[in-house]
């Protein structure tokens, strides 16, 4: 709310002492990007003998107050009640020479009511503006307005709130009415009674200003244009600046409404320049309406109306990705049958969002999700929108197609919901992940049903059904998380009404990611799902050693131990933990889960090493089954469907007797040219990769694996539809948010070093032994150079044919070249993820983690491409970093901890060469890198190099 205003500082004054205000200073520092002031009292005031007393003397006050200088943005420190000149003098002396840290706070642009904020750019888009509180567009609203039943108009707005709007458009202008008076009354009423932010919609400057004076929070003005010349334009912009409002900008100039793409973009650019340069409005507060006209009139002039609008949005979005875009969606279908309009409006909205539309003024109630339409419905709509005339006039075909189609009847759906009893409603809302309506229903529900029964019976049964739907492939992971968020919100709301004593029989799991592993998304999902199913989870976090698990076991009642880990190395840690617990005589049930685990490893290695039951959990819902059995005293560990024929996940120590002599092993070709690198040693990559990284993301991996939208039971067309309608828009929106919030802080290190193969060992030499021409290459015998090696990497060799080893790809009779690289997306992602998780925003947490990990992989691909270009081995691909190629290139990249080089300790040598500590990258005691969104690799240039497992 305060961000748009030109104020010197925002801060805290009076009320409390330094200690009480510190947490608020910390929060403000994280979100406010300008100076912060703190003027605390000399402690909390006390009543001593009828007089006000402040307990802090100058010394104690100064010690606490000066700590605020450590927070970003705190620039003004002083005192308020109870402080004396001596307090201020002591504080001034303590701060002498201290330079305030620059502000670094950031938050998404948002609209706000008195009750809540809504980000201007929703994820996924669009921001839905409920359009029914409109005197010209809604008969129901108009009749209430004409009868001056102002309170009655709230029912129209509340209906839009209920159907998922993010904001409410308020338009009261009607012939014969005093628009200024109506706006004053309704803006005040809506501001107090409607929870969503408001869009004040008027062509009258006076009505807009009186409305802005009534509205608390941050509204958006609809709208400004150049139709009446520059004076009125300036007046509306000045209102937006004065009242800190966002602004809708219509592409209308002195000539009239822009109809074709070129004119729309031209007028929009003119408005952009005037609004930002002349009036100093923040581009992120501008929302452009590039206008659309009906395709239902049959007039030739408007045959391409939809195309012109969609392409104009796309082009201007590329020019100014920071601005927003809005449309009155229903304009596209004006004049058509109202039932058919719902379909056309919904399909048009979908394509506009794909082009960059971030906001839509719609009747939220009558928006039809495209997955609920038939292919024939969509084709009829798209043929009309895109003016496809191969099969005749698309308007006639559209009218004919929808002549017998009845509109979806939301009233009937509401009636069906209304007929349900409260238990059925609660169950349905949890399945639907409808958190808002769940919270609206709970006050009534808790008066009818004991809160404990709502949680332990109704909601838990619904979550179990969610698990069954997930297990059968009928519900995907993101929708599971929506239900989990709804469950958490419901339990939090009901908590004051639950019995205060804990359930004596509550089954408890201590859960952690094992030592050396920083991956916590899978573990946290288990926590969410088990907690929402009534189990108590003690989550001890990441990098948890066995002592941390056992400390909880000793101090608290625990029924089972859950160990999670993503890395191959983590499976070995689990095994060692099991052996240690056996030595200690512990026989508690253990749940093991993680990507590198297999059923075969569990059966052949883990079960013989431990005396208690071990459950192999492939996902969080296996965890529910395991915990329910433990609760019942049933220790049958066969969960079904999790047997694996894969090789053991943990790398076996090779036995030399199983491997033939090197001379009997077929080696890679030795007659290949060895590249000459452009430099030796470490460099930071010059190219700016922030936006480029998004082009290199492996979307299949992101959508299917990281985000979990894979469902093998869907047809190719159904999968494509989900990608087009949900995943790509979500990806684009997250890209904009990440770049805007500057979450991505790429680290791009790489370097070239001379090397030689020495059996299974790769010898790496100091960069001073590098060469720049053929006659400089060191060709001394291996025996003569072996002791000069600065680093040695001993790789395992396959114990089966063809007995590969990484060192085989390098020459031993002369110096060769090896590259090392390190890529990171930075540490801000982990910080943001923890905020989202703590706030119960599990779906956003899940999506952000997935894209952050893939961004690190994308940056690694970019560095590898740069290496191939510099080594002149990119013969089968484009010679620009924008030419994406992630498979079938020359050479190979191997990361420590995986497959061919499973020893994470090799990161120690890589860190010595590339020195990533200078960029905030740390190496843990188990040689895993922090932050998690970091990857390192050894790069092989040999054309026969490929991935293999030991």
Tab-separated table of C-alpha atoms in Angstrom, residues 653-662 797-803:
chain	number	residue	atom	x	y	z
A	653	UNK	CA	33.379	-51.793	-4.155
A	654	UNK	CA	35.078	-53.198	-7.186
A	655	UNK	CA	37.021	-56.381	-6.930
A	656	UNK	CA	40.186	-56.349	-9.054
A	657	UNK	CA	39.954	-60.065	-9.654
A	658	UNK	CA	36.672	-59.526	-11.508
A	659	UNK	CA	38.217	-57.037	-13.938
A	660	UNK	CA	40.573	-58.113	-16.759
A	661	UNK	CA	43.941	-56.381	-17.304
A	662	UNK	CA	43.746	-52.997	-19.050
A	797	UNK	CA	35.592	-49.315	-13.287
A	798	UNK	CA	32.635	-51.367	-14.398
A	799	UNK	CA	32.729	-54.968	-13.166
A	800	UNK	CA	31.007	-56.197	-16.294
A	801	UNK	CA	31.598	-55.686	-19.970
A	802	UNK	CA	32.696	-53.380	-21.478
A	803	UNK	CA	34.487	-52.466	-18.216
